[in-house]
Coordinates of C-alpha atoms in Angstrom, one line a residue:
M5 CA 16.0 25.6 3.0
K6 CA 13.3 28.4 2.3
K7 CA 9.8 28.5 3.6
L8 CA 7.9 31.2 1.6
F9 CA 4.6 32.9 2.6
I10 CA 1.9 33.9 0.3
V11 CA 2.4 37.8 0.0
L12 CA 1.8 38.2 -3.7
P13 CA 2.4 41.8 -5.0
L14 CA 0.4 43.1 -7.7
F15 CA 3.3 43.3 -10.2
I16 CA 3.5 39.4 -10.3
F17 CA 0.0 39.2 -11.7
I18 CA 0.6 41.7 -14.0
L19 CA 3.9 40.1 -15.2
A20 CA 2.1 36.8 -15.5
A21 CA -0.5 38.3 -17.5
C22 CA 2.0 39.8 -20.0
Q23 CA 3.9 36.6 -20.7
S24 CA 3.6 34.9 -24.0
K25 CA 1.0 32.6 -24.6
S26 CA 3.0 30.4 -26.9
E27 CA 2.8 26.7 -26.1
P28 CA 5.8 25.2 -24.0
K29 CA 8.0 22.8 -26.0
E30 CA 8.3 19.3 -24.7
T31 CA 11.6 18.7 -23.5
A32 CA 13.1 15.6 -21.6
G33 CA 15.8 16.7 -19.3
K34 CA 19.5 16.2 -19.4
P35 CA 21.4 15.1 -16.2
L36 CA 21.3 18.5 -14.2
E37 CA 25.0 18.4 -13.5
E38 CA 25.7 19.0 -17.1
E39 CA 23.7 22.2 -16.9
K40 CA 24.3 23.9 -13.4
D41 CA 25.6 23.0 -10.1
S42 CA 22.9 22.2 -7.8
L43 CA 19.1 21.3 -7.9
R44 CA 16.4 23.7 -7.0
V45 CA 13.2 22.5 -6.0
G46 CA 9.9 24.3 -4.6
M47 CA 7.1 22.4 -3.3
V48 CA 3.3 23.4 -2.2
I49 CA 1.8 21.4 0.8
P50 CA -1.9 22.2 1.0
G51 CA -1.9 21.3 4.7
E52 CA 0.0 21.1 7.8
I53 CA 3.5 19.5 7.4
D54 CA 3.0 17.6 10.7
D55 CA -0.1 16.2 10.1
K56 CA 0.9 12.6 10.8
G57 CA -0.4 11.7 7.3
F58 CA -0.1 12.7 3.9
M59 CA 1.1 16.2 4.1
E60 CA 3.7 15.2 6.5
S61 CA 4.8 12.6 4.1
G62 CA 5.2 15.0 1.2
Y63 CA 7.4 17.1 3.4
N64 CA 9.3 14.3 4.3
G65 CA 10.0 13.6 0.6
L66 CA 11.1 17.2 0.3
M67 CA 13.7 16.9 3.1
R68 CA 14.9 13.8 1.3
I69 CA 15.5 15.9 -1.9
E70 CA 17.5 18.3 0.2
K71 CA 19.5 15.8 2.0
E72 CA 19.9 13.0 -0.6
L73 CA 20.1 15.1 -3.7
G74 CA 22.0 18.1 -2.0
A75 CA 19.2 20.4 -3.4
E76 CA 18.4 24.0 -2.5
I77 CA 14.5 23.6 -1.3
T78 CA 11.8 26.0 -1.0
Y79 CA 8.3 25.1 0.2
I80 CA 4.8 26.7 0.8
D81 CA 2.6 24.8 3.5
K82 CA -0.8 25.6 5.2
I83 CA -2.3 26.3 1.8
K84 CA -6.2 25.7 1.6
P85 CA -7.1 23.0 -0.8
E86 CA -8.7 25.7 -3.1
L87 CA -7.7 26.4 -6.8
K88 CA -7.0 30.2 -6.2
A89 CA -4.8 29.6 -2.9
M90 CA -2.9 26.7 -4.8
M91 CA -2.4 28.8 -8.1
D92 CA -1.1 31.5 -6.0
A93 CA 1.2 29.2 -4.1
L94 CA 2.6 27.7 -7.2
T95 CA 2.8 30.9 -9.1
K96 CA 5.2 32.4 -6.0
L97 CA 7.4 29.3 -6.3
A98 CA 7.7 29.4 -10.2
E99 CA 8.5 33.0 -10.2
E100 CA 11.8 31.8 -8.4
N101 CA 12.8 30.0 -11.4
P102 CA 13.6 26.8 -9.8
D103 CA 14.3 23.6 -11.8
M104 CA 11.2 21.7 -10.5
V105 CA 7.8 22.9 -8.5
I106 CA 6.2 20.0 -6.9
M107 CA 2.4 20.3 -6.1
H108 CA 1.9 17.8 -3.5
G109 CA -1.5 16.1 -3.7
G110 CA -4.2 15.3 -6.6
Q111 CA -6.5 18.3 -5.4
G112 CA -3.8 20.5 -7.0
S113 CA -3.9 19.0 -10.4
E114 CA -6.0 21.6 -12.1
A115 CA -4.0 24.3 -10.3
A116 CA -0.9 22.9 -11.6
Q117 CA -1.9 22.4 -15.2
K118 CA -3.0 26.1 -15.3
V119 CA 0.2 27.6 -13.5
A120 CA 2.5 25.2 -15.9
E121 CA 1.3 26.7 -18.9
K122 CA 2.6 30.2 -17.9
Y123 CA 6.1 28.8 -17.0
P124 CA 7.2 26.6 -19.8
D125 CA 10.8 26.6 -18.7
V126 CA 10.0 25.2 -15.2
Q127 CA 9.3 21.4 -14.8
F128 CA 6.3 20.6 -12.8
V129 CA 5.2 17.4 -10.9
V130 CA 1.8 16.6 -9.2
T131 CA 2.1 13.7 -6.8
Q132 CA -0.9 11.6 -6.6
G133 CA -2.1 13.4 -9.7
N134 CA -3.3 12.5 -13.3
V135 CA -2.5 15.4 -15.2
R136 CA 0.5 15.9 -17.7
G137 CA 1.6 18.7 -20.2
P138 CA 4.8 19.8 -22.2
N139 CA 6.4 20.6 -18.8
L140 CA 4.1 18.6 -16.4
S141 CA 3.9 15.1 -15.3
S142 CA 2.3 13.2 -12.5
Y143 CA 3.8 10.7 -10.2
E144 CA 1.3 8.4 -8.2
V145 CA 1.9 6.1 -5.8
L146 CA -0.8 3.4 -6.1
Q147 CA -2.2 3.6 -2.6
E148 CA -5.1 1.6 -3.7
E149 CA -3.0 -1.4 -3.9
S150 CA -1.8 -1.5 -0.3
T151 CA -5.5 -0.5 0.7
W152 CA -6.8 -3.6 -1.2
L153 CA -4.6 -5.7 1.0
A154 CA -5.5 -3.9 4.0
G155 CA -9.4 -4.8 3.0
A156 CA -8.2 -8.3 2.3
A157 CA -6.6 -8.5 5.8
A158 CA -9.6 -6.9 7.7
G159 CA -11.6 -9.7 6.0
L160 CA -9.6 -12.2 7.4
L161 CA -9.4 -10.7 10.9
T162 CA -12.6 -9.2 11.7
E163 CA -14.7 -11.2 14.5
S164 CA -17.8 -9.1 14.3
N165 CA -17.9 -9.6 10.4
T166 CA -18.4 -5.6 10.2
V167 CA -15.5 -3.3 9.2
G168 CA -15.4 0.2 9.1
H169 CA -13.6 3.1 6.6
M170 CA -13.4 6.6 7.4
S171 CA -11.8 9.3 5.1
G172 CA -12.0 13.2 5.1
I173 CA -12.4 15.2 2.0
R174 CA -13.4 13.5 -1.2
V175 CA -10.1 13.8 -3.4
V176 CA -9.6 11.1 -6.2
P177 CA -6.9 9.1 -4.4
G178 CA -9.2 8.9 -1.1
L179 CA -12.2 7.6 -3.3
K180 CA -9.9 5.2 -5.1
G181 CA -8.5 3.9 -1.6
R182 CA -11.9 3.3 0.0
A183 CA -13.0 1.4 -3.2
A184 CA -10.1 -0.6 -3.1
F185 CA -10.5 -1.4 0.6
A186 CA -14.1 -2.6 0.0
D187 CA -13.1 -4.8 -2.9
G188 CA -10.2 -6.6 -0.7
L189 CA -12.7 -6.9 2.0
K190 CA -15.1 -8.5 -0.3
Y191 CA -12.3 -10.8 -1.9
T192 CA -11.7 -12.4 1.5
N193 CA -14.8 -12.1 3.1
P194 CA -17.7 -11.6 1.0
D195 CA -20.3 -11.7 3.9
A196 CA -18.7 -9.0 5.6
E197 CA -20.7 -5.7 6.3
F198 CA -18.9 -2.6 5.3
V199 CA -19.5 0.6 7.1
T200 CA -18.0 3.8 5.4
S201 CA -17.8 7.4 6.0
F202 CA -16.5 10.6 4.5
I203 CA -16.6 13.2 7.2
G204 CA -15.6 16.3 5.3
N205 CA -12.4 16.9 7.5
Q206 CA -8.9 15.3 7.7
D207 CA -8.0 16.9 10.9
D208 CA -11.0 17.2 13.2
N209 CA -10.4 14.7 15.9
A210 CA -14.0 15.5 17.7
L211 CA -15.6 14.8 14.7
S212 CA -13.6 11.6 13.7
K213 CA -14.3 10.2 17.1
K214 CA -17.8 10.8 16.8
Y215 CA -17.8 9.0 13.6
A216 CA -15.8 6.1 15.0
E217 CA -18.4 5.8 17.6
A218 CA -21.4 5.6 15.2
Q219 CA -19.4 2.9 13.2
I220 CA -18.7 0.9 16.4
E221 CA -22.4 1.1 17.1
K222 CA -22.8 -0.5 13.7
G223 CA -20.7 -3.3 14.9
A224 CA -17.4 -2.4 13.5
D225 CA -14.3 -4.0 15.2
I226 CA -11.8 -2.8 12.7
I227 CA -11.9 0.7 11.1
F228 CA -9.5 1.7 8.4
T229 CA -8.7 5.6 8.4
M230 CA -7.4 7.8 5.8
L231 CA -7.1 10.7 7.7
N232 CA -4.4 13.0 8.8
S233 CA -4.3 14.7 12.2
G234 CA -7.8 13.6 12.6
R235 CA -6.8 9.8 12.9
Q236 CA -6.5 10.1 16.6
G237 CA -10.0 10.7 17.3
V238 CA -10.6 7.2 15.8
T239 CA -7.6 5.7 17.8
D240 CA -9.2 7.0 21.0
A241 CA -12.5 5.5 20.4
L242 CA -11.0 2.2 19.4
K243 CA -8.7 2.0 22.3
E244 CA -11.7 2.6 24.7
H245 CA -13.6 -0.3 23.2
N246 CA -10.5 -2.4 22.8
L247 CA -10.9 -2.7 19.1
K248 CA -8.4 -2.4 16.3
H249 CA -7.2 0.2 13.9
I250 CA -5.8 0.2 10.4
G251 CA -3.6 2.9 9.3
N252 CA -2.5 4.4 5.9
V253 CA 0.4 6.5 4.3
K254 CA 2.9 5.3 7.1
D255 CA 3.8 2.4 9.3
Y256 CA 1.4 3.2 12.2
V257 CA 2.0 -0.5 13.3
A258 CA 5.6 0.4 14.2
E259 CA 4.5 3.4 16.3
Q260 CA 1.2 2.3 18.1
P261 CA 1.0 -1.6 18.0
D262 CA -1.4 -1.8 20.9
V263 CA -4.2 -0.7 18.7
F264 CA -2.9 -0.7 14.9
I265 CA -3.4 -4.2 13.6
A266 CA -1.9 -3.0 10.2
S267 CA -1.1 -0.3 8.1
A268 CA -1.5 0.3 4.5
I269 CA 2.0 2.0 3.5
A270 CA 1.8 4.2 0.5
D271 CA 4.8 6.7 1.0
S272 CA 3.6 9.7 -1.0
G273 CA 6.5 11.6 -0.4
A274 CA 8.6 9.1 -2.4
A275 CA 6.8 10.6 -5.4
G276 CA 8.0 13.9 -5.2
F277 CA 11.8 12.5 -4.4
L278 CA 11.7 10.2 -7.3
A279 CA 10.6 13.2 -9.6
A280 CA 13.5 15.1 -8.6
K281 CA 16.0 12.2 -8.6
N282 CA 15.1 11.4 -12.1
L283 CA 15.6 15.2 -13.0
T284 CA 19.0 15.0 -11.6
E285 CA 20.0 11.7 -13.7
G286 CA 18.3 13.0 -16.9
K287 CA 15.5 10.5 -16.8
W288 CA 12.7 13.0 -16.0
K289 CA 10.0 13.2 -18.8
P290 CA 7.2 15.6 -19.2
N291 CA 3.8 14.7 -20.2
V292 CA 3.6 11.1 -18.6
I293 CA 1.8 9.6 -15.5
E294 CA 4.4 7.5 -13.5
K295 CA 3.0 4.8 -11.4
I296 CA 4.5 3.3 -8.3
G297 CA 3.0 0.1 -6.9
L298 CA 3.4 -3.0 -4.9
E299 CA 6.6 -3.7 -6.9
Q300 CA 8.3 -1.2 -4.9
K301 CA 8.0 -2.6 -1.5
D302 CA 9.7 0.2 0.3
I303 CA 7.1 2.6 -1.0
V304 CA 3.8 0.8 -1.3
S305 CA 3.2 -2.4 1.3
L306 CA 1.0 -3.7 3.8
S307 CA 2.5 -3.9 7.3
L308 CA 1.1 -6.4 9.7
N309 CA 1.1 -6.5 13.3
S310 CA 3.4 -9.3 14.9
N311 CA 0.4 -10.9 16.6
V312 CA -1.4 -11.4 13.2
P313 CA -1.5 -15.2 12.5
Q314 CA 1.0 -16.4 10.2
E315 CA -1.5 -17.9 7.9
V316 CA -3.0 -14.4 7.5
K317 CA 0.3 -13.1 6.7
E318 CA 1.2 -15.8 4.2
K319 CA -2.2 -15.2 2.5
I320 CA -1.7 -11.4 2.3
N321 CA 1.9 -12.2 0.5
E322 CA 0.3 -14.3 -1.8
L323 CA -2.6 -11.7 -2.8
S324 CA 0.2 -9.1 -3.1
D325 CA 2.0 -11.3 -5.6
K326 CA -1.2 -11.9 -7.6
I327 CA -1.7 -8.1 -7.8
Q328 CA 1.7 -7.5 -9.0
N329 CA 1.3 -10.4 -11.6
K330 CA -2.1 -9.0 -12.7
E331 CA -4.0 -12.1 -11.5
I332 CA -6.1 -9.7 -9.3
E333 CA -7.5 -6.5 -10.6
V334 CA -7.9 -3.7 -8.0
H335 CA -11.1 -2.2 -8.7
I336 CA -11.5 1.5 -7.7
E337 CA -15.2 2.6 -7.8
Y338 CA -17.5 2.1 -5.1
D339 CA -21.2 2.7 -5.4
G340 CA -22.4 1.3 -2.2
P341 CA -24.1 2.9 0.9
E342 CA -22.4 5.4 3.2
L343 CA -22.8 6.2 6.8
I344 CA -23.7 9.9 7.2
L345 CA -24.5 11.8 10.5
E346 CA -27.0 14.4 10.2
D347 CA -25.9 16.5 13.3
K348 CA -22.2 16.5 12.7

């Protein structure tokens, strides 16, 4: 495994500028073993690989690629989610001429689209993205399905009839997740109050705790967080008030059952793994958006605390089936009020 650092010499950019502008040809892959001995995969992670959230999930997926597929892997992390920084990182990996470059996170969609055009012989994937091209596909874990179930559970479990939500930066998956949570909440509890905030940072525990206290003052007895390292600030506030937390991405119930009543599991790292696995098996296709939802329970599901009443668990199972059977439509747009603190 190699970790690369962004120190791009001038000749890389000159080389990229001189490349042919011809359109890349759309080609579905053959099984990799027919062409070369081992898989080579690079990944850009625009954050910390130990953030206990989305970025760590992507890194864990890359580790699966190395361990289970026997791949040679390279990654660049701690990249700011800014267009130029992500393009530079993707370019650095593409210059190594790997079989596949994975951009972890939909915030890198535009960057991946631009860089993929310059490297037609490299396959590109964006996890949680919505872009595609002749050598580019997106693999999207439908976290809105598990967050909808989390909202439905919150509606059944709240005692104060007020439920909170908190996320950091406004990226499409986060906005869709917030909307789905609110939709699930209203489905099971139309009279519930919903207090929601995008606080502008995924990792600031002091800020997240401040917002948690504000939501608690509004009456929230359950708060659903879509944060990374900054989730701990909310956990601390909820513990101090003996209130409950709902996590996302991974199973926080298993880790902290004293405060987490549920967790909307959406293993985004599995998206990158599935893309690489499909490439080795000759199943990877360019120019598509692959969607992974509740039908794959090891990737998308709602974890519930053992102390959740059995009737609630049964109701959630029923609702999960209805989503999979298209009897319930998960709405992914929210236009209601938000709680914004003026003196953050």
